[in-house]
Coordinates of C-alpha atoms in Angstrom, one line a residue:
Chain A
M654 CA -57.1 30.4 -30.8
P655 CA -55.5 30.9 -27.4
D656 CA -56.7 28.3 -24.8
S657 CA -54.6 29.0 -21.8
S658 CA -52.1 31.7 -20.8
T659 CA -50.1 33.0 -18.0
S660 CA -47.8 36.0 -17.9
L661 CA -44.8 33.8 -18.8
L662 CA -46.2 31.0 -20.8
S663 CA -49.1 30.9 -23.3
S664 CA -50.3 28.1 -25.6
S665 CA -52.4 28.1 -28.7
R666 CA -53.4 25.2 -30.8
Q667 CA -53.7 25.4 -34.6
K668 CA -54.9 22.1 -35.9
E669 CA -52.1 19.6 -35.0
T670 CA -49.5 22.3 -34.0
L671 CA -49.1 23.6 -30.5
L672 CA -47.5 27.0 -30.4
L673 CA -46.0 28.0 -27.0
G674 CA -45.3 31.6 -26.3
L675 CA -42.4 32.3 -23.9
R676 CA -42.1 35.7 -22.5
G677 CA -40.9 37.7 -19.5
E678 CA -38.4 36.8 -16.8
W679 CA -38.2 33.2 -15.7
D680 CA -36.9 33.3 -12.2
I681 CA -36.8 30.1 -10.2
R682 CA -37.6 32.0 -7.0
E683 CA -40.9 33.3 -8.4
D684 CA -42.4 29.9 -9.0
P685 CA -42.7 30.1 -12.8
P686 CA -45.0 27.6 -14.6
G687 CA -43.8 24.0 -15.0
F688 CA -44.9 21.3 -17.5
D689 CA -48.1 20.7 -15.4
S690 CA -49.8 23.6 -17.0
L691 CA -49.2 22.0 -20.5
A692 CA -50.1 18.5 -19.5
P693 CA -53.8 18.7 -20.6
Q694 CA -52.4 19.3 -24.2
F695 CA -51.1 15.7 -24.2
S696 CA -54.0 14.0 -22.5
N697 CA -57.0 12.0 -23.9
G698 CA -55.3 11.1 -27.1
N699 CA -55.3 14.7 -28.1
S700 CA -51.6 15.2 -28.4
P701 CA -50.3 17.7 -31.0
A702 CA -48.1 16.4 -33.9
K703 CA -45.7 19.3 -33.5
V704 CA -44.7 21.7 -30.8
T705 CA -43.2 25.1 -31.8
F706 CA -42.1 28.2 -29.9
D707 CA -42.3 31.9 -30.0
A708 CA -39.6 33.4 -27.8
A709 CA -39.4 36.9 -29.2
E710 CA -40.5 38.4 -25.9
L711 CA -38.5 36.1 -23.6
G712 CA -36.2 37.9 -21.2
M713 CA -34.0 36.4 -18.5
Y714 CA -34.3 32.7 -17.9
D715 CA -32.9 30.1 -15.6
S716 CA -33.2 26.4 -14.8
S717 CA -37.0 26.7 -14.3
L718 CA -37.5 27.2 -18.0
I719 CA -34.9 24.6 -19.2
S720 CA -36.4 21.9 -16.9
M721 CA -39.9 22.7 -18.1
L722 CA -38.7 22.4 -21.8
L723 CA -36.9 19.1 -21.0
Q724 CA -40.0 17.6 -19.5
L725 CA -41.9 18.9 -22.6
H726 CA -39.3 17.3 -24.9
K727 CA -39.7 14.0 -23.1
E728 CA -43.5 14.1 -23.4
C729 CA -43.2 14.9 -27.1
E730 CA -40.9 11.9 -27.6
E731 CA -43.4 9.7 -25.7
H732 CA -46.4 10.9 -27.8
G733 CA -44.5 11.0 -31.1
A734 CA -44.8 14.8 -31.5
A735 CA -42.1 16.8 -33.2
F736 CA -40.2 19.2 -30.9
D737 CA -39.3 22.2 -33.1
R738 CA -36.8 24.3 -31.2
D739 CA -35.5 26.5 -34.0
A740 CA -37.2 29.6 -32.5
L741 CA -35.6 29.1 -29.1
P742 CA -32.6 31.3 -28.2
E743 CA -29.2 29.7 -28.9
G744 CA -28.3 29.6 -25.1
I745 CA -31.4 27.5 -24.4
N746 CA -30.7 25.2 -27.3
Q747 CA -27.1 24.7 -26.0
L748 CA -28.3 23.9 -22.5
L749 CA -30.9 21.4 -24.0
N750 CA -28.2 19.8 -26.1
M751 CA -26.1 19.3 -23.0
A752 CA -28.9 17.8 -21.1
L753 CA -29.9 15.5 -24.0
A754 CA -26.4 14.5 -25.0
V755 CA -26.4 11.3 -23.0
P756 CA -29.6 9.3 -23.4
E757 CA -31.3 8.2 -20.2
K758 CA -30.4 4.7 -19.1
R759 CA -33.9 3.4 -18.6
D760 CA -32.8 0.0 -17.3
A761 CA -30.5 1.6 -14.7
H762 CA -33.4 2.7 -12.5
A763 CA -33.5 1.2 -9.0
G764 CA -37.1 0.0 -9.5
T765 CA -39.3 2.3 -7.5
T766 CA -42.6 1.0 -8.9
E767 CA -45.3 0.5 -6.3
R768 CA -46.0 -3.2 -6.1
A769 CA -49.1 -5.1 -4.9
L770 CA -49.4 -6.1 -1.3
L771 CA -48.9 -9.8 -2.0
Y772 CA -45.8 -9.1 -4.1
R773 CA -44.3 -7.0 -1.2
V774 CA -45.1 -9.7 1.3
G775 CA -43.4 -12.3 -0.9
E776 CA -40.4 -10.0 -1.5
A777 CA -40.1 -9.4 2.3
S778 CA -40.3 -13.2 3.0
L779 CA -37.6 -13.9 0.4
K780 CA -35.4 -11.1 1.9
L781 CA -35.9 -12.6 5.4
A782 CA -35.0 -16.1 4.1
D783 CA -31.9 -14.6 2.5
E784 CA -30.9 -12.9 5.8
I785 CA -31.4 -16.1 7.7
R786 CA -29.3 -18.0 5.2
E787 CA -26.6 -15.3 5.4
L788 CA -26.7 -15.5 9.2
L789 CA -26.4 -19.3 9.2
A790 CA -23.6 -19.1 6.7
F791 CA -21.8 -16.5 8.8
L792 CA -22.1 -18.6 12.0
G793 CA -20.9 -21.7 10.1
E794 CA -17.9 -19.8 8.8
C795 CA -17.2 -18.6 12.4
L796 CA -17.4 -22.2 13.7
L797 CA -15.0 -23.3 10.9
S798 CA -12.7 -20.4 11.9
L799 CA -12.8 -21.4 15.5
G800 CA -11.9 -25.0 14.4
R801 CA -8.9 -23.6 12.4
F802 CA -7.8 -21.7 15.5
L803 CA -8.0 -24.7 17.7
T804 CA -6.0 -26.7 15.2
G805 CA -3.5 -23.9 14.8
R806 CA -4.3 -23.2 11.2
A807 CA -6.1 -19.8 11.5
R808 CA -4.2 -16.9 10.1
F809 CA -4.6 -13.6 11.9
R810 CA -2.6 -10.9 13.7
K811 CA -2.0 -11.9 17.4
K812 CA -1.4 -8.3 18.2
E813 CA -4.9 -7.5 17.0
L814 CA -6.3 -10.1 19.4
W815 CA -4.5 -8.5 22.4
V816 CA -5.6 -5.0 21.5
T817 CA -9.2 -6.2 21.2
V818 CA -8.9 -8.0 24.6
Q819 CA -7.8 -4.8 26.1
E820 CA -10.5 -2.7 24.4
C821 CA -13.3 -5.0 25.4
G822 CA -11.9 -6.0 28.8
V823 CA -9.9 -3.5 30.9
E824 CA -11.4 -0.5 29.2
A825 CA -14.9 -1.7 29.9
L826 CA -14.4 -1.9 33.7
P827 CA -15.5 1.7 34.6
I828 CA -18.9 1.4 32.8
V829 CA -19.4 -2.2 34.1
S830 CA -18.6 -1.0 37.7
L831 CA -21.1 1.9 37.5
I832 CA -24.0 0.0 36.0
C833 CA -23.6 -3.2 37.9
G834 CA -22.9 -1.4 41.2
L835 CA -26.2 0.5 40.7
I836 CA -28.1 -2.6 39.8
G837 CA -26.9 -4.3 43.0
M838 CA -28.0 -1.2 45.0
I839 CA -31.4 -1.1 43.3
L840 CA -32.0 -4.8 44.0
A841 CA -31.0 -4.2 47.6
F842 CA -33.4 -1.2 48.0
V843 CA -36.3 -3.1 46.5
G844 CA -35.6 -6.3 48.5
A845 CA -34.8 -4.6 51.8
R846 CA -38.2 -2.9 52.0
Q847 CA -39.9 -6.2 51.7
M848 CA -37.5 -8.1 54.0
A849 CA -37.4 -5.4 56.6
G850 CA -41.2 -5.6 56.8
M851 CA -40.8 -9.3 57.6
G852 CA -38.0 -8.5 60.1
A853 CA -35.2 -10.2 58.2
P854 CA -33.3 -7.6 56.3
V855 CA -30.1 -9.7 56.2
F856 CA -31.8 -12.0 53.6
V857 CA -31.4 -9.1 51.1
A858 CA -27.9 -10.5 50.7
S859 CA -29.3 -13.8 49.4
L860 CA -31.6 -11.9 47.0
V861 CA -28.8 -9.7 45.6
A862 CA -26.3 -12.5 45.3
I863 CA -28.5 -15.0 43.5
A864 CA -30.0 -12.3 41.3
M865 CA -26.6 -11.0 40.3
V866 CA -24.8 -14.3 39.8
R867 CA -27.6 -16.2 38.0
E868 CA -29.2 -13.3 36.0
M869 CA -28.3 -9.7 36.3
G870 CA -24.4 -9.9 36.2
G871 CA -24.3 -11.7 32.8
L872 CA -27.3 -9.9 31.4
M873 CA -26.2 -6.4 32.2
T874 CA -22.6 -7.1 31.1
G875 CA -24.0 -8.5 27.8
I876 CA -26.2 -5.4 27.3
I877 CA -23.3 -3.0 28.1
M878 CA -21.0 -4.9 25.8
S879 CA -23.6 -4.8 23.0
G880 CA -23.8 -1.0 23.2
R881 CA -20.1 -0.5 23.7
T882 CA -18.2 -3.2 21.9
G883 CA -20.8 -4.7 19.5
A884 CA -21.5 -1.3 18.0
A885 CA -17.7 -0.6 17.8
F886 CA -17.1 -3.9 16.0
A887 CA -19.9 -3.0 13.5
A888 CA -18.5 0.5 13.0
Q889 CA -14.9 -0.7 12.6
L890 CA -15.7 -3.3 10.0
G891 CA -18.2 -1.1 8.3
S892 CA -15.6 1.7 7.9
M893 CA -13.1 -0.9 6.7
K894 CA -15.6 -1.9 4.0
V895 CA -16.2 1.7 3.0
N896 CA -12.5 2.3 2.6
A897 CA -12.0 -1.0 0.6
E898 CA -9.8 -2.3 3.4
I899 CA -11.7 -5.6 3.4
D900 CA -11.3 -5.9 -0.4
A901 CA -7.6 -5.4 0.1
L902 CA -7.5 -8.3 2.6
K903 CA -9.4 -10.5 0.2
T904 CA -7.1 -9.7 -2.7
F905 CA -4.1 -10.8 -0.6
G906 CA -5.9 -14.1 -0.2
F907 CA -6.5 -13.6 3.5
N908 CA -9.5 -15.3 5.0
V909 CA -11.6 -12.3 6.2
I910 CA -13.4 -14.3 8.9
D911 CA -10.0 -15.5 10.4
F912 CA -8.5 -12.1 10.1
L913 CA -11.3 -9.8 11.4
V914 CA -14.0 -11.8 13.1
L915 CA -12.0 -14.5 15.0
P916 CA -9.9 -12.1 17.1
R917 CA -13.0 -10.2 18.1
M918 CA -14.9 -13.3 18.9
L919 CA -12.0 -14.8 20.9
A920 CA -11.6 -11.6 22.8
L921 CA -15.2 -11.5 23.9
I922 CA -15.3 -15.3 24.7
V923 CA -12.4 -14.8 27.1
M924 CA -13.4 -11.4 28.5
M925 CA -17.1 -11.8 29.0
P926 CA -16.9 -14.4 31.9
L927 CA -14.2 -12.3 33.6
L928 CA -16.3 -9.1 33.2
T929 CA -19.4 -11.0 34.5
A930 CA -17.5 -12.2 37.5
Y931 CA -16.4 -8.7 38.2
A932 CA -19.9 -7.4 37.6
N933 CA -21.2 -9.9 40.2
L934 CA -18.7 -8.8 42.7
V935 CA -19.5 -5.1 42.2
G936 CA -23.2 -5.7 42.3
I937 CA -22.9 -7.6 45.6
A938 CA -20.8 -4.8 47.0
G939 CA -23.4 -2.3 45.9
G940 CA -26.1 -4.4 47.6
A941 CA -23.9 -4.6 50.8
L942 CA -23.5 -0.8 50.9
V943 CA -27.2 -0.2 50.8
T944 CA -28.1 -3.0 53.2
C945 CA -25.4 -2.3 55.8
V946 CA -25.7 1.4 55.8
G947 CA -29.4 1.8 55.3
F948 CA -30.9 -1.2 57.1
D949 CA -28.6 -1.8 60.0
V950 CA -27.2 -5.2 58.9
S951 CA -23.6 -6.0 59.8
L952 CA -21.1 -6.6 57.0
T953 CA -20.1 -9.9 58.4
A954 CA -23.7 -11.1 58.5
Y955 CA -24.2 -9.9 54.9
I956 CA -21.0 -11.7 53.6
N957 CA -22.0 -14.9 55.5
T958 CA -25.5 -14.9 54.1
T959 CA -24.1 -14.3 50.6
I960 CA -21.7 -17.2 50.8
E961 CA -24.5 -19.5 52.0
A962 CA -26.8 -18.4 49.2
L963 CA -24.4 -19.1 46.4
N964 CA -23.4 -22.4 45.0
F965 CA -21.3 -23.8 42.1
K966 CA -24.4 -24.3 39.9
A967 CA -25.2 -20.6 40.0
F968 CA -21.7 -19.6 39.1
A969 CA -21.5 -22.2 36.3
L970 CA -24.9 -21.0 34.9
G971 CA -23.8 -17.3 35.0
T972 CA -20.5 -18.2 33.3
I973 CA -22.0 -20.3 30.6
K974 CA -24.5 -17.6 29.8
S975 CA -21.8 -14.9 29.7
V976 CA -19.9 -16.9 27.1
V977 CA -23.0 -17.3 25.0
F978 CA -23.7 -13.6 25.3
G979 CA -20.2 -12.8 24.3
V980 CA -20.5 -14.9 21.1
I981 CA -23.8 -13.1 20.4
V982 CA -22.4 -9.6 20.8
A983 CA -19.3 -10.5 18.6
A984 CA -21.3 -12.2 15.9
A985 CA -24.0 -9.5 15.7
G986 CA -21.4 -6.7 15.6
C987 CA -19.1 -8.4 13.0
L988 CA -22.0 -9.6 10.8
R989 CA -23.6 -6.2 10.7
G990 CA -20.2 -4.6 10.0
M991 CA -19.5 -7.0 7.2
Q992 CA -23.0 -6.5 5.7
S993 CA -22.7 -2.7 5.9
G994 CA -23.3 -0.7 2.8
S995 CA -20.5 1.5 1.3
S996 CA -21.5 4.9 2.6
A997 CA -21.0 6.8 5.9
S998 CA -24.7 6.6 6.8
A999 CA -24.6 2.8 6.2
V1000 CA -21.9 2.4 8.9
G1001 CA -24.1 4.2 11.4
T1002 CA -27.1 2.0 10.4
A1003 CA -24.9 -1.1 10.8
A1004 CA -23.8 -0.1 14.3
T1005 CA -27.4 0.6 15.4
S1006 CA -28.6 -2.6 13.9
A1007 CA -25.8 -4.5 15.7
V1008 CA -26.9 -3.1 19.1
V1009 CA -30.6 -3.8 18.5
V1010 CA -30.0 -7.4 17.2
S1011 CA -27.6 -8.3 20.0
I1012 CA -29.7 -6.9 22.8
T1013 CA -32.8 -8.7 21.5
A1014 CA -30.8 -12.0 21.0
I1015 CA -29.3 -11.7 24.5
I1016 CA -32.7 -11.3 26.2
V1017 CA -34.4 -14.0 24.1
T1018 CA -31.4 -16.4 24.9
D1019 CA -31.7 -15.5 28.6
A1020 CA -35.4 -16.3 28.6
I1021 CA -34.6 -19.7 27.0
F1022 CA -32.0 -20.3 29.7
A1023 CA -34.5 -19.5 32.3
V1024 CA -37.1 -21.9 31.0
I1025 CA -34.5 -24.7 30.6
T1026 CA -33.0 -24.3 34.0
T1027 CA -36.5 -24.2 35.6
I1028 CA -37.4 -27.5 33.8
L1029 CA -34.1 -29.1 34.8
G1030 CA -34.5 -27.7 38.4
I1031 CA -31.1 -26.0 38.3
Chain B
M348 CA -20.4 -8.2 -16.0
A349 CA -23.7 -7.5 -14.4
Y350 CA -25.3 -6.1 -11.2
G351 CA -28.3 -8.3 -10.7
S352 CA -30.3 -8.1 -13.9
F353 CA -28.5 -5.0 -15.1
V354 CA -25.9 -6.0 -17.6
L355 CA -23.0 -3.5 -17.5
M356 CA -20.7 -5.0 -20.1
R357 CA -21.0 -8.1 -22.3
D358 CA -18.8 -10.0 -24.8
L359 CA -15.5 -8.9 -23.3
N360 CA -12.6 -10.8 -24.9
F361 CA -9.0 -9.6 -24.5
T362 CA -5.5 -10.9 -23.7
I363 CA -2.9 -9.3 -21.5
N364 CA 0.6 -10.4 -22.3
R365 CA 3.4 -10.8 -19.7
G366 CA 5.2 -7.5 -19.2
D367 CA 2.4 -5.4 -20.7
I368 CA 1.3 -2.1 -19.2
F369 CA -2.3 -2.6 -20.0
I370 CA -4.9 0.1 -19.6
I371 CA -8.6 -0.3 -18.9
M372 CA -10.2 2.9 -20.2
G373 CA -13.5 4.3 -21.1
G374 CA -16.0 7.0 -20.1
S375 CA -17.2 7.6 -16.5
G376 CA -19.5 4.9 -15.3
C377 CA -18.6 2.4 -18.1
G378 CA -17.4 -0.3 -15.6
K379 CA -13.6 0.1 -15.6
S380 CA -13.2 -0.5 -11.9
T381 CA -15.9 -3.2 -12.0
L382 CA -13.8 -5.0 -14.7
L383 CA -10.8 -4.7 -12.4
R384 CA -12.8 -6.2 -9.5
H385 CA -13.7 -9.1 -11.7
L386 CA -10.0 -9.6 -12.7
V387 CA -8.9 -9.8 -9.0
G388 CA -11.8 -12.0 -7.9
L389 CA -13.9 -9.5 -5.9
K390 CA -16.8 -10.0 -8.3
E391 CA -17.7 -13.0 -10.3
P392 CA -18.6 -12.7 -14.0
A393 CA -22.3 -13.3 -14.8
K394 CA -21.0 -15.5 -17.7
G395 CA -17.6 -16.5 -19.0
D396 CA -14.2 -17.1 -17.5
I397 CA -11.0 -15.4 -16.6
L398 CA -7.8 -17.3 -17.3
Y399 CA -4.3 -16.7 -15.9
D400 CA -1.6 -18.6 -17.7
G401 CA -4.4 -20.7 -19.2
V402 CA -5.7 -21.7 -15.8
S403 CA -9.3 -20.8 -14.9
F404 CA -9.5 -18.2 -12.2
T405 CA -13.2 -18.0 -12.1
N406 CA -13.7 -21.8 -11.5
A407 CA -10.6 -22.3 -9.4
D408 CA -11.2 -24.0 -6.0
P409 CA -10.5 -21.8 -2.9
D410 CA -7.0 -23.1 -2.3
Q411 CA -6.0 -22.7 -5.9
R412 CA -7.5 -19.2 -6.0
E413 CA -5.7 -18.2 -2.8
E414 CA -2.5 -19.3 -4.5
M415 CA -3.2 -17.3 -7.6
L416 CA -4.2 -14.3 -5.5
R417 CA -0.7 -14.3 -3.9
G418 CA 0.7 -13.6 -7.4
F419 CA -1.4 -10.4 -7.6
G420 CA -0.9 -7.0 -6.1
V421 CA -3.8 -4.6 -6.0
M422 CA -3.8 -0.9 -5.4
Y423 CA -7.2 0.6 -4.8
Q424 CA -8.5 4.0 -5.9
S425 CA -8.5 5.3 -2.3
G426 CA -5.3 3.4 -1.3
A427 CA -7.3 1.2 1.0
L428 CA -4.5 1.1 3.5
W429 CA -5.4 -0.8 6.7
S430 CA -6.1 2.2 9.0
S431 CA -5.2 0.6 12.3
L432 CA -1.7 -0.2 11.0
T433 CA 1.3 2.0 10.3
L434 CA 2.7 2.2 6.7
S435 CA 5.4 -0.3 7.5
E436 CA 2.9 -2.6 9.2
N437 CA 0.7 -2.4 6.1
V438 CA 3.5 -3.4 3.8
A439 CA 4.8 -6.0 6.3
L440 CA 1.5 -7.8 6.8
P441 CA 1.5 -9.9 3.6
L442 CA 5.2 -10.8 4.2
E443 CA 4.5 -11.8 7.8
Q444 CA 1.6 -14.0 6.8
Y445 CA 3.0 -15.6 3.7
T446 CA 6.7 -15.9 4.2
K447 CA 9.0 -17.4 6.8
L448 CA 11.2 -14.3 6.8
K449 CA 12.7 -13.1 10.1
P450 CA 11.3 -9.7 11.4
A451 CA 14.6 -8.0 10.7
R452 CA 14.6 -9.2 7.1
I453 CA 10.9 -8.1 6.7
R454 CA 11.9 -4.6 8.0
E455 CA 14.6 -4.4 5.3
I456 CA 12.2 -5.4 2.6
V457 CA 9.5 -3.0 3.9
S458 CA 12.0 -0.2 4.0
Y459 CA 13.1 -0.9 0.4
K460 CA 9.5 -1.0 -0.9
L461 CA 8.6 2.3 0.8
S462 CA 11.8 3.9 -0.6
L463 CA 10.8 2.7 -4.1
V464 CA 7.6 4.9 -3.8
G465 CA 9.4 7.8 -2.2
L466 CA 8.1 7.2 1.3
S467 CA 11.4 6.6 3.2
G468 CA 11.0 8.1 6.7
F469 CA 7.2 7.6 6.8
E470 CA 7.4 4.0 8.1
E471 CA 5.7 4.7 11.4
F472 CA 3.0 7.1 10.1
Y473 CA -0.6 5.9 10.1
P474 CA -2.7 6.2 6.9
A475 CA -4.7 9.1 8.5
E476 CA -1.5 11.1 9.0
I477 CA -0.4 11.2 5.3
S478 CA -1.8 12.9 2.2
G479 CA -4.0 11.2 -0.4
G480 CA -1.1 11.0 -2.9
M481 CA 1.2 9.5 -0.3
G482 CA -1.6 7.0 0.6
K483 CA -1.7 5.9 -3.1
R484 CA 2.0 5.4 -3.2
A485 CA 1.9 3.5 0.0
G486 CA -0.9 1.4 -1.5
I487 CA 1.5 0.6 -4.4
A488 CA 4.3 -0.3 -2.0
R489 CA 1.9 -2.7 -0.2
A490 CA 0.6 -4.1 -3.5
M491 CA 4.3 -4.9 -4.4
A492 CA 5.1 -6.5 -1.0
L493 CA 5.1 -10.0 -2.3
D494 CA 6.8 -9.1 -5.7
P495 CA 3.6 -10.0 -7.6
G496 CA 3.6 -11.1 -11.2
V497 CA 0.6 -8.9 -11.9
L498 CA 0.1 -5.5 -10.4
F499 CA -3.4 -4.0 -10.6
L500 CA -3.7 -0.2 -10.1
D501 CA -7.1 1.5 -9.9
E502 CA -6.8 5.2 -11.0
P503 CA -3.3 5.6 -9.6
S504 CA -2.8 9.2 -10.8
A505 CA -6.4 10.5 -10.1
G506 CA -6.2 13.5 -7.8
L507 CA -2.4 13.9 -8.1
D508 CA -0.7 17.1 -9.3
P509 CA 0.9 16.8 -12.8
L510 CA 4.4 16.3 -11.5
S511 CA 3.4 13.7 -9.0
A512 CA 1.5 11.9 -11.7
Q513 CA 4.5 12.0 -14.0
R514 CA 6.7 10.6 -11.2
L515 CA 4.2 7.8 -10.7
D516 CA 4.2 7.0 -14.4
E517 CA 8.0 6.8 -14.4
M518 CA 7.8 4.5 -11.3
I519 CA 5.4 2.2 -13.1
L520 CA 7.6 2.0 -16.2
H521 CA 10.6 1.3 -13.9
L522 CA 8.7 -1.5 -12.1
R523 CA 7.8 -3.1 -15.3
D524 CA 11.3 -2.9 -16.8
S525 CA 13.2 -3.9 -13.7
L526 CA 10.9 -6.5 -12.2
D527 CA 9.2 -7.7 -15.4
T528 CA 5.8 -7.1 -13.6
T529 CA 2.7 -7.1 -15.7
I530 CA 0.7 -4.0 -14.8
V531 CA -3.0 -3.5 -15.3
I532 CA -4.2 0.1 -14.8
V533 CA -7.6 1.6 -14.7
T534 CA -7.4 5.2 -15.8
H535 CA -8.7 7.8 -18.1
E536 CA -5.7 10.2 -17.7
L537 CA -4.6 10.5 -21.3
A538 CA -1.2 11.8 -20.5
S539 CA -0.4 8.7 -18.5
I540 CA -2.0 6.4 -21.0
F541 CA 0.2 7.6 -23.9
A542 CA 3.3 7.9 -21.7
I543 CA 3.4 4.3 -20.4
A544 CA 0.8 1.9 -22.0
N545 CA 1.5 -0.6 -24.8
N546 CA -1.8 -2.4 -24.7
S547 CA -5.4 -1.4 -23.7
I548 CA -9.1 -2.1 -23.8
F549 CA -11.6 0.6 -24.4
L550 CA -15.0 0.0 -22.7
D551 CA -17.8 1.6 -24.8
V552 CA -20.6 2.7 -22.5
A553 CA -23.0 3.2 -25.5
T554 CA -22.8 -0.3 -26.8
R555 CA -21.9 -1.9 -23.5
T556 CA -19.0 -3.9 -24.8
Q557 CA -15.4 -3.4 -25.7
G558 CA -15.0 -0.7 -28.3
A559 CA -11.4 -1.6 -29.2
T560 CA -8.3 -3.3 -27.9
G561 CA -4.6 -2.7 -28.6
D562 CA -1.9 0.0 -28.3
P563 CA -3.7 3.3 -27.4
K564 CA -1.2 5.3 -29.5
V565 CA -2.3 3.3 -32.5
M566 CA -5.9 3.5 -31.5
R567 CA -5.7 7.3 -31.3
E568 CA -4.6 7.5 -34.9
S569 CA -6.4 4.7 -36.7
C570 CA -9.2 3.3 -34.6
P571 CA -12.3 2.8 -36.8
N572 CA -14.6 3.9 -34.0
E573 CA -14.8 7.7 -34.1
D574 CA -16.0 8.0 -30.5
I575 CA -12.8 6.3 -29.3
R576 CA -10.6 8.5 -31.5
L577 CA -12.4 11.6 -30.1
F578 CA -11.9 10.3 -26.5
L579 CA -8.3 9.6 -27.1
N580 CA -7.8 13.0 -28.7
R581 CA -9.7 14.6 -25.8
G582 CA -12.9 15.4 -27.7
L583 CA -11.2 17.0 -30.7
T584 CA -11.9 15.9 -34.2
D585 CA -8.9 14.5 -36.2
E586 CA -8.3 17.9 -37.9
E587 CA -8.3 19.7 -34.5
A588 CA -6.1 17.1 -32.7
T589 CA -3.0 19.1 -33.1
P590 CA -1.1 21.0 -30.4
L591 CA -2.8 24.3 -29.5
T592 CA -0.7 27.3 -30.6
T593 CA -0.9 31.0 -30.1
T594 CA 1.2 33.4 -32.0
G595 CA 3.4 30.6 -33.2
T596 CA 4.3 29.3 -29.7
S597 CA 3.4 25.8 -28.8
L598 CA 1.4 25.6 -25.6

């Protein structure tokens, strides 16, 4: 007795046998029926013992029919029902044979099961612990590598060091000039309005000088280098990983940290203080431009006030911070590059992550410096 | 061999003799390249040991392992040339780092190694400026830089035209015969296998272990495992595994 039908697929149940009628044109663009329409036949312990077909009126067919039959075959296997495909056309049988030739590797699935909240929290915590362990191991290896460098035992290409120094030094000057010059001008605009109100616009020079040398010079250079150089490091190392270039280094017995991370870290340790000093100078010049042109302060007075405002401690603090920021940018870029997956999109993700991690770490570190220097009265 | 809890292959037990051209073969996804990565130390076995000249590679301390690695040359499927270096710099790097040779001597050796693989004149080209086949050959030149005792080649002839693949096979035979290099190759190119190999392992994806070991020419004729015979006869049954003919002319 028929219990369901469409123009393409009908089903009738005779005792334990399910007879499926296939007819008409099965065109994937016309949304033909899928296994869903047959699912009730296998629910509530009411599964048939055998499934057979009547394909006498079947016309053209495509993947829509084969995929439905495959799903049906799978359900039959799961419910212990016989899948009698003798009545199916030879072409369909051949396609089914091809699809069923290699059994599904059930244990090869990536594990997409939805887990309980507690399980996921635990899993995320373990992952975080692993990441922290990896980060500490990486920093430890970097320290050992620096030690080997200082004792002349590190093995790397000197040429690579100079190329990196140039890339993250001289080539960064234009962007550092633009950003830090504008920062100096913004500071001057903000400060000059307040100082002019109090009748002492020349003290804008002190504000700009102290702000640039103690904070903004190093901070802005660090952020610029994160976006420019940190991302480049992550992308370079990530691409090397995708192309198995890192594997090639390992199988020659080269220490990958010495070879790839050390030159990049050394380059930033050397160049960050120099770039920061340059950024300070450009920022102060930007401040001078705004103050002298816009608020009628003489250049001599501006320079004298700047020199009076600055001292060795401010320079030392700015320089130390810039070295720390350089280490952060290099470590984040290289770590994310080395951790990159082996696909093109993974390289992009590694570069993005390197920028996010290093900018966050730079700002947190700067805040820690601010607290410490305030407590110590520096 | 395992990825996390997923066991890819188990109970692998085989010997490669000095001077062998040893093939690692099997169906797609069976773990051929993964086995190679284990042999060169890029992956650690979940269980068991890998011995070179009777010395454990798996449990070697870092210095000992580095020393053993210097006896290996590895060519990767993609060539894996260092993209920021020219071909000559790629081949020179191991020599610069591990020998005390003068730059002029290194240039001579680099030039010789590149000429061995037919890349004379391409010394100053970057990897991005040469074809895939040339990249593979440059990868072999780099792998041979330190005259390794064991040369590992991952799918060396994949993607090459038949004539280039044949020339590569001849080069591999020449290397083995003239330098007494042991050569381990991952491939499923049957023409290459029968042309150059004298020893092999077949990884059986169905049973997830080694299906057979030995000379592939012998395995093709008399391996008790029918799937392996079919594989080596390119899917033909024993009766069908004769040269195709049409109107009496051999194809």
